[in-house]
Short mmCIF file of C-alpha atoms and ligand atoms in Angstrom, two decimals:
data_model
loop_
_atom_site.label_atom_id
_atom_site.label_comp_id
_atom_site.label_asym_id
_atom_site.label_seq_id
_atom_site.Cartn_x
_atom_site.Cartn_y
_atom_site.Cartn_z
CA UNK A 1 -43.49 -3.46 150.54
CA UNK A 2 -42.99 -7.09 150.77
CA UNK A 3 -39.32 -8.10 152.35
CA UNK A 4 -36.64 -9.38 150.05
CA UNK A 5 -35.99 -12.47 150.26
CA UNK A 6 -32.15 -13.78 149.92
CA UNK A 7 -30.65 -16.79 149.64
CA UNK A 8 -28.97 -16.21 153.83
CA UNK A 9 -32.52 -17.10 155.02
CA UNK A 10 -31.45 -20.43 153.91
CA UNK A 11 -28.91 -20.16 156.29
CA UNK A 12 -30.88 -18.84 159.01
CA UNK A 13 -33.97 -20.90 158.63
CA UNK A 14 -33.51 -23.63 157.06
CA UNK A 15 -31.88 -27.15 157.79
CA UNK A 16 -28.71 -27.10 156.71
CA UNK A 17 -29.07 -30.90 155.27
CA UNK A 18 -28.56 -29.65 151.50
CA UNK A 19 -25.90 -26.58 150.36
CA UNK A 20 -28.05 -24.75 147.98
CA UNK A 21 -26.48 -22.66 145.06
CA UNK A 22 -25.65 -18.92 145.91
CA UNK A 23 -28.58 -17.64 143.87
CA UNK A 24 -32.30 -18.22 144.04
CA UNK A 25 -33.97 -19.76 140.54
CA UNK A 26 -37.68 -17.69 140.32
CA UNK A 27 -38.63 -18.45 136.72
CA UNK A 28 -38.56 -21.14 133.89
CA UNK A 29 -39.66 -22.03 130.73
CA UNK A 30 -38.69 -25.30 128.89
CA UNK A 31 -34.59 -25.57 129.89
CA UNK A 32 -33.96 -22.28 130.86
CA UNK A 33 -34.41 -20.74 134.31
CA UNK A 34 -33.80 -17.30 135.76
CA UNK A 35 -32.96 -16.65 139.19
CA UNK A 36 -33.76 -13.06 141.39
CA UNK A 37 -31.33 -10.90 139.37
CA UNK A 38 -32.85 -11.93 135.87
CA UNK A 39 -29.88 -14.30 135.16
CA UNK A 40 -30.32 -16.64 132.53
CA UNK A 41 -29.50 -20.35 133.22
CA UNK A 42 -29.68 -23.56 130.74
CA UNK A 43 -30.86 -26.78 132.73
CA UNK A 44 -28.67 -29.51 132.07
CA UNK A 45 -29.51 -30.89 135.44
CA UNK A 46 -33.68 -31.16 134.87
CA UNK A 47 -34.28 -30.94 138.66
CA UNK A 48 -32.17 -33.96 138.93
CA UNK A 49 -33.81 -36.23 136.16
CA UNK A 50 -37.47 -34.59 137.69
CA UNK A 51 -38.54 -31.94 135.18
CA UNK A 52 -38.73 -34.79 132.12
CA UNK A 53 -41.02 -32.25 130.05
CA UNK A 54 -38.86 -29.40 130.96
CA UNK A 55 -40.50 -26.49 132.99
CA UNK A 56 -44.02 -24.93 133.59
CA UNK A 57 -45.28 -26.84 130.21
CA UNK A 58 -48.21 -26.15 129.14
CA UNK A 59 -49.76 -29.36 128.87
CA UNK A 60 -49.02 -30.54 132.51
CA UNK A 61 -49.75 -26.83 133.69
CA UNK A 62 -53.16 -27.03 131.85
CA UNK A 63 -53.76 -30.92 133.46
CA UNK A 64 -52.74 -29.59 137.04
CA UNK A 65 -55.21 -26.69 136.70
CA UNK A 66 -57.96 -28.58 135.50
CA UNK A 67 -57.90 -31.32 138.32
CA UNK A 68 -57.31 -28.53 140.93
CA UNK A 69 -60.42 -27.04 140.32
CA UNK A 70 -62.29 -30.63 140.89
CA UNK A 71 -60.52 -33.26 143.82
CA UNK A 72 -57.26 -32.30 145.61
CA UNK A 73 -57.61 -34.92 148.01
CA UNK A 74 -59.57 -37.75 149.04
CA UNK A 75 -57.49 -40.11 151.51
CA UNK A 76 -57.60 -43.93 150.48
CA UNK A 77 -60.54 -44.96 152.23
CA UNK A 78 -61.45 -43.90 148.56
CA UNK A 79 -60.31 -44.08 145.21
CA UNK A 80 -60.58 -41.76 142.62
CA UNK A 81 -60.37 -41.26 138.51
CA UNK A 82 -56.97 -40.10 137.73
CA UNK A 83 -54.85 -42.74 140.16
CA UNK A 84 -57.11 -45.12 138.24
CA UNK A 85 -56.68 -44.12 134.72
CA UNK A 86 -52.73 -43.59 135.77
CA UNK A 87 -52.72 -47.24 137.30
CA UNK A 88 -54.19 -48.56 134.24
CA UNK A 89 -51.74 -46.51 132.27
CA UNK A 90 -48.82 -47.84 133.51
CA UNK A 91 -50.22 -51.81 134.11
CA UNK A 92 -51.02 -51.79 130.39
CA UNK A 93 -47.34 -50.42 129.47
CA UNK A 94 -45.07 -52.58 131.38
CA UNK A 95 -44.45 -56.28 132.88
CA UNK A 96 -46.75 -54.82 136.10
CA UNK A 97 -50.25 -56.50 137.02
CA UNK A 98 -50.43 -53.70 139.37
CA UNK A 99 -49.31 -50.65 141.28
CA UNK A 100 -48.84 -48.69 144.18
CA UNK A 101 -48.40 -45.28 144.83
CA UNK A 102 -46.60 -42.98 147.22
CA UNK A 103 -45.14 -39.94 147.07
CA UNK A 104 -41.16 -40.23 146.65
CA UNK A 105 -38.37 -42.53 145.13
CA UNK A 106 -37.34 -43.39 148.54
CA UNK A 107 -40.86 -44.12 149.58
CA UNK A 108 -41.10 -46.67 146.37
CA UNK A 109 -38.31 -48.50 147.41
CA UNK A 110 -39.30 -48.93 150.78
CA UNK A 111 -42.13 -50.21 149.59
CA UNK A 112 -40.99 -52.57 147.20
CA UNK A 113 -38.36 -53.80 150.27
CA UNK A 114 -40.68 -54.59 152.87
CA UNK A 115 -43.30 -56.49 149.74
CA UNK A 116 -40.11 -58.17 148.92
CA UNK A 117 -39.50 -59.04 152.86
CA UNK A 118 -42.81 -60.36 153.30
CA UNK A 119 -43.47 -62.25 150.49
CA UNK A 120 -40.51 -64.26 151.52
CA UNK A 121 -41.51 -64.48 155.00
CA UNK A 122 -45.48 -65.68 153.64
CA UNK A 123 -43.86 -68.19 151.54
CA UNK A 124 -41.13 -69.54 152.75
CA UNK A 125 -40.16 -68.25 156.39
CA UNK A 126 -38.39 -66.10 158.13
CA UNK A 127 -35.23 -67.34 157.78
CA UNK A 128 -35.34 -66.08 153.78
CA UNK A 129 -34.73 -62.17 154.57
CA UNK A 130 -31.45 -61.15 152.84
CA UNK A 131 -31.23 -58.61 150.58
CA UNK A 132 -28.31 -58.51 148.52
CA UNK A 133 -27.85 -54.98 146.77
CA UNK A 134 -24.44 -53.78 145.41
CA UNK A 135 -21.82 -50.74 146.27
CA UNK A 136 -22.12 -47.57 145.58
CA UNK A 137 -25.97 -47.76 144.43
CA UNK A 138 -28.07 -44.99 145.63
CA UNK A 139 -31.66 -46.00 147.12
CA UNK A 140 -33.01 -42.83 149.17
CA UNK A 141 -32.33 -41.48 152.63
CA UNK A 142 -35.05 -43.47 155.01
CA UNK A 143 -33.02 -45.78 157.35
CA UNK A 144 -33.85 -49.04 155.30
CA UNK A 145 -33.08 -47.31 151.79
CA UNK A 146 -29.91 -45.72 152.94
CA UNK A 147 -28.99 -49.17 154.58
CA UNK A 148 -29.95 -50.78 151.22
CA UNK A 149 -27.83 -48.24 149.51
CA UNK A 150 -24.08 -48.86 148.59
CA UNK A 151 -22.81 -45.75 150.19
CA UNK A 152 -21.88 -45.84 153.86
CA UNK A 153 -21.20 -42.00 154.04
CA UNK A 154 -25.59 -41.91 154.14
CA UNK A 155 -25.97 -44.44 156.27
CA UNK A 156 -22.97 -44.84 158.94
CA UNK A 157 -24.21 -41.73 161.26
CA UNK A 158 -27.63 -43.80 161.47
CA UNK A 159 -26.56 -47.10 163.51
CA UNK A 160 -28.03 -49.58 164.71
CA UNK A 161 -29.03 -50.34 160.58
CA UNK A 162 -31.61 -52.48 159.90
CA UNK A 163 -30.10 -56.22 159.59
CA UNK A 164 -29.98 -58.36 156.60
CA UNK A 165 -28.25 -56.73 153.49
CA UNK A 166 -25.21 -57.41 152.06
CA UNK A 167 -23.41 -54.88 149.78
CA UNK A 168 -21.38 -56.60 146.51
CA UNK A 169 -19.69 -55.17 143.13
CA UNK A 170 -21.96 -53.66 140.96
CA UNK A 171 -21.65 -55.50 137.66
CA UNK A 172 -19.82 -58.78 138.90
CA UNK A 173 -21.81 -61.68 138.42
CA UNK A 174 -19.63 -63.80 139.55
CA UNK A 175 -19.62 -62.15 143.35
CA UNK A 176 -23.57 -62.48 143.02
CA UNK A 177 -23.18 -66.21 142.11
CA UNK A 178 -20.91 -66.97 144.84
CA UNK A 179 -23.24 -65.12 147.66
CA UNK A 180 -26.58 -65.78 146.90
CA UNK A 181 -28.29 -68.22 148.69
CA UNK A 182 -31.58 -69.93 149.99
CA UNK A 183 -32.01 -67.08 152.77
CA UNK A 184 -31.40 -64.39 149.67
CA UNK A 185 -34.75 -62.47 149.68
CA UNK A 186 -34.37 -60.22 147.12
CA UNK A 187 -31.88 -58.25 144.97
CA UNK A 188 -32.11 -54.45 144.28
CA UNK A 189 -30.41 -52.99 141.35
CA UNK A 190 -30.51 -49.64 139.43
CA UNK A 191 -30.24 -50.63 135.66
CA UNK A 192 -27.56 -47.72 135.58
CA UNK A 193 -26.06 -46.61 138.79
CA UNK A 194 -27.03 -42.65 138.94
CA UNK A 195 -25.99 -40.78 142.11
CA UNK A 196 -23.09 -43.35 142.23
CA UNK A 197 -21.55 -42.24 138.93
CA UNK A 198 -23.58 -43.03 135.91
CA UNK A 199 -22.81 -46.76 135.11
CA UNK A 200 -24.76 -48.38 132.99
CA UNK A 201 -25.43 -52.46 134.04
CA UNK A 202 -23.76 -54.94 131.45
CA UNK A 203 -26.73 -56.18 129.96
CA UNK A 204 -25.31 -59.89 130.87
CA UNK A 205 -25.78 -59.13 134.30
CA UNK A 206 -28.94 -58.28 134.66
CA UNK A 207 -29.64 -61.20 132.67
CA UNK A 208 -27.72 -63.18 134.97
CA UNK A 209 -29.73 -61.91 138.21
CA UNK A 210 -33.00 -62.56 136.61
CA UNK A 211 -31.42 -66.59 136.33
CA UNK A 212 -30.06 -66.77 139.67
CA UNK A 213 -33.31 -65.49 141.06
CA UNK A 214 -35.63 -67.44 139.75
CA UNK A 215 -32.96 -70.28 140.63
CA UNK A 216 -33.05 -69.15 144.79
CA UNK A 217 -36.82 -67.93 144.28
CA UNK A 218 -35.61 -64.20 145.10
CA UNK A 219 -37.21 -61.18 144.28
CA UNK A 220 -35.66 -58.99 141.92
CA UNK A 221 -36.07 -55.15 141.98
CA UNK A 222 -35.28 -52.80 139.53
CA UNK A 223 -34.89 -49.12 141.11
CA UNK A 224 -36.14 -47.00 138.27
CA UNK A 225 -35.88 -44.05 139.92
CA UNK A 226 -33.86 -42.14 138.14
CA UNK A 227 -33.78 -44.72 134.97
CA UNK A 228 -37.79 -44.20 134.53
CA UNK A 229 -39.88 -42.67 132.49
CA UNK A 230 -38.51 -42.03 129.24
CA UNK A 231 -34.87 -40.76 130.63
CA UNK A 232 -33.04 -43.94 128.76
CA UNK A 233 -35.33 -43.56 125.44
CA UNK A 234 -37.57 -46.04 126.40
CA UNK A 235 -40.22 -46.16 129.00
CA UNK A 236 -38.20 -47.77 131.51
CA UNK A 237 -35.02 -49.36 131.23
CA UNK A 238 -35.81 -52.70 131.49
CA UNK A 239 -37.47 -52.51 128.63
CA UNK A 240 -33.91 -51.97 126.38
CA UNK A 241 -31.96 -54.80 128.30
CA UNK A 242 -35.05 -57.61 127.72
CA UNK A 243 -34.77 -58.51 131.37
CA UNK A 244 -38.34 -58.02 133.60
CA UNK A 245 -37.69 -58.07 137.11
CA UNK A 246 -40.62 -58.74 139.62
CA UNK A 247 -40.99 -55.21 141.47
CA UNK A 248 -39.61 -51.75 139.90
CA UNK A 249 -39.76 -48.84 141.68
CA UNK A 250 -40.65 -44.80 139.41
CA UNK A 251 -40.74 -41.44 140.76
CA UNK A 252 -38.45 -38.77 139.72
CA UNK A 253 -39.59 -37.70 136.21
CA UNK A 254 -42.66 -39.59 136.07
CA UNK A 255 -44.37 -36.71 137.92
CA UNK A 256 -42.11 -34.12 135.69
CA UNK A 257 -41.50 -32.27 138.61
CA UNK A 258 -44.90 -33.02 140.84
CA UNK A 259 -44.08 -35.48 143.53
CA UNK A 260 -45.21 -38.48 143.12
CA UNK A 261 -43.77 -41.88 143.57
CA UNK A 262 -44.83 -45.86 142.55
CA UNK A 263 -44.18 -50.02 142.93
CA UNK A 264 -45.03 -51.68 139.89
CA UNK A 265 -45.19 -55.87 141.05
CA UNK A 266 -46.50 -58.38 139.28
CA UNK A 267 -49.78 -60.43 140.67
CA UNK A 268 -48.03 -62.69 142.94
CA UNK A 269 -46.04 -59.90 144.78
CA UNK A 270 -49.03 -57.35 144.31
CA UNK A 271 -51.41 -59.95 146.42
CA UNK A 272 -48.89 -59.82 149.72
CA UNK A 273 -49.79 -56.25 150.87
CA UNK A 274 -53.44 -56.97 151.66
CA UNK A 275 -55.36 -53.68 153.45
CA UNK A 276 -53.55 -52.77 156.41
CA UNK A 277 -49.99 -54.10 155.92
CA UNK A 278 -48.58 -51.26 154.04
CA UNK A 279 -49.74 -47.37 152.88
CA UNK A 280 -49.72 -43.69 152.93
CA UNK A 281 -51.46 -40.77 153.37
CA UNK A 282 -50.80 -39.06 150.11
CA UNK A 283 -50.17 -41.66 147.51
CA UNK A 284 -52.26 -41.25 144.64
CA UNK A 285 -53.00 -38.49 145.64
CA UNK A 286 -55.62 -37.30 142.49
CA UNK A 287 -53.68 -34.43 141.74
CA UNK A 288 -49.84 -35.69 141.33
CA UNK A 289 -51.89 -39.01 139.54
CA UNK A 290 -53.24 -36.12 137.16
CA UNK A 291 -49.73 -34.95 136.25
CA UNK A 292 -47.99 -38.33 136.19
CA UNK A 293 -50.82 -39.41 133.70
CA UNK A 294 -50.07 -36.26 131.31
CA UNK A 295 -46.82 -36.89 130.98
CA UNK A 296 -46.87 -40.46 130.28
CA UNK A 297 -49.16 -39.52 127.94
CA UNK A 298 -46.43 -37.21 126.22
CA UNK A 299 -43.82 -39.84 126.28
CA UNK A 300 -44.91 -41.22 123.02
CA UNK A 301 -42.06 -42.68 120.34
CA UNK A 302 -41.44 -40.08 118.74
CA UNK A 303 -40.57 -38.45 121.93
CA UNK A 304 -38.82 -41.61 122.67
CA UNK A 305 -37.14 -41.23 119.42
CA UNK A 306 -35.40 -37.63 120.22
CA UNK A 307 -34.32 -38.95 123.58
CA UNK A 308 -32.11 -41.21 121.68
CA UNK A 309 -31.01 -38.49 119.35
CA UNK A 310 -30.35 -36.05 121.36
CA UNK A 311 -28.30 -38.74 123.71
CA UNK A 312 -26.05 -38.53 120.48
CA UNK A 313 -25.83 -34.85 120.21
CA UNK A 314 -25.22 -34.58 123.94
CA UNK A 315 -22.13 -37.12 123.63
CA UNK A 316 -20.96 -35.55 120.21
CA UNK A 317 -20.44 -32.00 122.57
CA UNK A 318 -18.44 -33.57 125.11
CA UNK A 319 -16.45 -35.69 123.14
CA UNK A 320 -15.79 -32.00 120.98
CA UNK A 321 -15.00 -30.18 123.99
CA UNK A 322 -12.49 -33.03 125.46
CA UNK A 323 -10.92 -33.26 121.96
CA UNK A 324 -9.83 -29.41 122.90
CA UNK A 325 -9.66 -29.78 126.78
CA UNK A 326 -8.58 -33.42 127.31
CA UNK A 327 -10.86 -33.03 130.70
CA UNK A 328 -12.87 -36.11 130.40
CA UNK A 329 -11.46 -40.08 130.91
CA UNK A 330 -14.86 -41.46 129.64
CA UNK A 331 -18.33 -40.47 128.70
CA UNK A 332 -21.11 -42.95 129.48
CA UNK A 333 -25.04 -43.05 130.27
CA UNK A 334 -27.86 -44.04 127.65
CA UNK A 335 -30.47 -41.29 126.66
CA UNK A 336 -30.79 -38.22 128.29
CA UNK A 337 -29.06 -39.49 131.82
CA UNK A 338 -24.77 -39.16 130.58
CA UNK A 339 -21.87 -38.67 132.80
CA UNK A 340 -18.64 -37.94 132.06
CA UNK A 341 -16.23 -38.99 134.43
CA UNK A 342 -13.02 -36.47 135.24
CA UNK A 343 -9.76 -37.10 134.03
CA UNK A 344 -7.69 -39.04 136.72
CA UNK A 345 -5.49 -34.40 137.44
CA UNK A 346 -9.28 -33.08 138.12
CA UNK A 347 -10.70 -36.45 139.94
CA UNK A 348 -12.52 -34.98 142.98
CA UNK A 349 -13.22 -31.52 141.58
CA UNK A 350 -17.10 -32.23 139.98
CA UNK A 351 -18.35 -29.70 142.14
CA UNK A 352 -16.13 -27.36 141.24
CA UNK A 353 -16.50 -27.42 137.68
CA UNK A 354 -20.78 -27.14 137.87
CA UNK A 355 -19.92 -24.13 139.82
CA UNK A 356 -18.03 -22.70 137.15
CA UNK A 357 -20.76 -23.73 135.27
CA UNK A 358 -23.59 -21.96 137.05
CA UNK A 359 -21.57 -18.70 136.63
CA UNK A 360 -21.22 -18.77 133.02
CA UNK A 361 -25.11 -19.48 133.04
CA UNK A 362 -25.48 -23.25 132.85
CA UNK A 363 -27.00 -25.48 135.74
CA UNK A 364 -25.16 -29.41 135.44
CA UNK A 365 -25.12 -32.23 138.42
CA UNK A 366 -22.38 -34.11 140.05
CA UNK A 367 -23.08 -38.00 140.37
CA UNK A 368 -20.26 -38.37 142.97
CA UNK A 369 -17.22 -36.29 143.12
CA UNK A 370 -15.11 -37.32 140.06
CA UNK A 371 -18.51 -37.56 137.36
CA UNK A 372 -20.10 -34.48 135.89
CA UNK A 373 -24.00 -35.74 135.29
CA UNK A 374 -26.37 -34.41 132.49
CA UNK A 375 -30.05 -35.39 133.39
CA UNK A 376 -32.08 -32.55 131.01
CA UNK A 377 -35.58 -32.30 129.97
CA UNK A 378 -36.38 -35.12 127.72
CA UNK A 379 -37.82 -32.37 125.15
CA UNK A 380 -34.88 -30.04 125.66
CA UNK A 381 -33.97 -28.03 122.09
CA UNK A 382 -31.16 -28.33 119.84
CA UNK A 383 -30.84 -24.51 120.62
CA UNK A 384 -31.07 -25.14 124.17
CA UNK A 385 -28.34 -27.88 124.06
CA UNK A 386 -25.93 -25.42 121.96
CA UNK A 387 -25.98 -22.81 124.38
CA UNK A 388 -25.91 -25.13 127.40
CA UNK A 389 -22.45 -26.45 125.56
CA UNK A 390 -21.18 -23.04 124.53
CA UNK A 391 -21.52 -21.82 128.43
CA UNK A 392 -20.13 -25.27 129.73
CA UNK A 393 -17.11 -24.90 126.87
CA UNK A 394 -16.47 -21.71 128.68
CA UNK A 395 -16.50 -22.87 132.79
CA UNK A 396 -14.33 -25.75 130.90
CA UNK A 397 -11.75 -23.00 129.73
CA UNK A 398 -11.59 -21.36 133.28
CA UNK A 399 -10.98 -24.85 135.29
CA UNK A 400 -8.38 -26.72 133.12
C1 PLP B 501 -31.92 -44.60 141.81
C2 PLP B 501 -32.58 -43.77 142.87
N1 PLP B 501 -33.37 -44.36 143.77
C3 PLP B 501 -34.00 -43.66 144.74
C4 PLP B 501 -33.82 -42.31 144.87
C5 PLP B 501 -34.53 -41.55 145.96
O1 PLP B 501 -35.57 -40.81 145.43
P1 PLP B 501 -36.23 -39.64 146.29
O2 PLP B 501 -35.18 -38.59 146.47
O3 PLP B 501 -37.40 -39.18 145.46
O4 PLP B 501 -36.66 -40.22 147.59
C6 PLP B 501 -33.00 -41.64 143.95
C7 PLP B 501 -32.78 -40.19 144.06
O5 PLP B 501 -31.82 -39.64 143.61
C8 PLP B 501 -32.36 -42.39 142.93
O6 PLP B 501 -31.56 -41.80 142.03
#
């Protein structure tokens, strides 16, 4: 017989870089998962804004399979049909003129970084290489993303940093206005701030970055990470404020939970990374294209549509439960990415609550310490979203 398998291998084998749950998730089906002992759990948490179409659906399961019995791989020294018909997908749906694929959010915004970096340097020297980005923004864990990232905690251990970015308020226009300059390269923004606490950009200030970049001839990047593909009830979330940047970097959900990563940049930023400056081993890989095709195929309006309702239903259940519990200071997000941000007596204690959470059967993220995050499948049911509340109700009742 086959050893068991427990959660203290982790321990033993693995590197201790993440602090994994005390039970082991084997099964799911659309929001619910079931770990070793048959335990039921409602995902609130969607893999971390990854599983957009909920789990093993049938339509991506059915796309997967199909493509795995024809091309797994292929390298890049050729293309192949679904990166193409994915490319296309995504060129026709957005501000893009073209794309580029890799394999991770982080990997996107490194990408989208160094095109930003060296379009400056092509165009107007090398003394244009600052990249202003803003405080407690979350941008991935390779040395430049952390670096670009507002949060020292990922990046302080990591010294010497790569030069050349300067952190400011997120939402202050005004601190943008007074910094920016001739040397500014680029600014990178999340449209809502995710890991750092769910806060949604005033629409006047993404506004206002589009102005002062074109006024400094900066680039402006819109991480879309966690904002992408469907999660705000639109495609991307650019497309609800009216503002187009130049590069925007997807991953996360667009591969609903197969890895898979992508720069959008328009022509003039698309024609800097000629053969040989930039690329990857596995991006575009045919079979994570495959998925990521499917499910932008499924994120059609009406989809859209129940994103947006069920943002309402989602807010209507917290708002209930702090009418009772008085828990929450404020409840923000758009679509299916909310946070709701611990009253200033539980401030710190996130973590503690979702573990509550987990053992009355419910699986809910953290975006910091002080913000309880809800990033669910896009599709997830009313009936799924009732019990998820009645279990969080409960963990609510034991931590107060
Ligand atoms: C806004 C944003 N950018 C980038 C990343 C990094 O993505 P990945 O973990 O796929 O490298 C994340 C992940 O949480 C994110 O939320």
């Amino acid at each position: 017989m086959a050893e068991k398998i427990t959660r203290d291998w982790f321990d033993r084998y693995m590197v201790p870089c993440f602090a994994p749950a005390p039970f082991i998730p084997v099964r799911a089906a659309g929001s619910r998962v079931w770990d070793q002992s048959g335990k039921e759990y409602i995902d609130l948490a969607g893999g971390i804004a990854v599983n957009s179409l909920g789990h093993a659906n049938a339509n991506l399961a059915a796309a997967l399979a199909e493509q795995a019995g024809k091309l797994w791989h292929i390298g890049n020294g050729y293309t192949n049909e679904p990166v193409l018909r994915l490319a296309k997908r995504l060129v026709d749906a957005t501000f893009a003129d073209k794309v580029f694929f890799c394999n991770s959010g982080a990997e996107a915004n490194e990408a989208a970084l160094k095109l930003a970096r060296k379009y400056a340097h092509d165009r107007h020297g090398a003394h244009k290489q600052e990249i202003i980005a803003f405080t407690n923004s979350f941008h991935g864990r390779t040395l430049f993303t952390v670096t670009v990232g507002g949060q020292p905690k990922y990046s302080a251990d990591y010294a010497p940093l790569p030069p050349g970015v300067t952190h400011l308020p997120y939402n202050d226009l005004n601190a943008v206005e007074n910094h920016i300059s001739d040397k500014t390269c680029a600014i990178i923004v999340e449209p809502i701030v995710g890991e750092g606490g769910v806060i949604p950009a005033d629409p006047a200030f993404l506004a206002g970055l589009r102005t002062l970049c074109d006024r400094h001839q900066a680039t402006l990047i819109f991480d879309e990470v966690q904002t992408g593909a469907g999660r705000t009830g639109a495609l991307y979330a650019y497309q609800t404020y009216g503002v187009e940047p130049d590069i925007l970097t997807s991953a996360k959900g667009l591969g609903g939970g197969f890895p898979i990563g992508a720069m959008l940049a328009k022509e003039a930023w698309a024609q800097v990374f000629q053969p040989g400056t930039h690329g990857t081993t596995f991006g575009g890989n045919p079979l994570a294209a495959t998925v990521a095709d499917k499910v932008l195929s499924l994120l059609d309006d009406e989809l859209l549509q129940g994103v947006r309702e069920r943002h309402d239903i989602i807010v209507s259940h917290l708002e209930q439960l702090n009418a009772r519990h008085g828990v929450f200071s404020a409840v923000r997000g758009k679509g299916l990415l909310i946070g709701a941000a611990l009253a200033e007596r539980w401030r710190g204690k996130a973590k503690t609550l979702t573990n509550l959470a987990a053992e009355e059967g419910l699986i809910a993220l953290i975006a910091g310490p002080d913000v309880l995050r809800f990033a669910p499948a896009l599709d997830i049911s009313t009936e799924e979203l009732e019990t998820g509340f009645a279990r969080l109700e409960r963990a609510v009742a034991r931590f107060v």
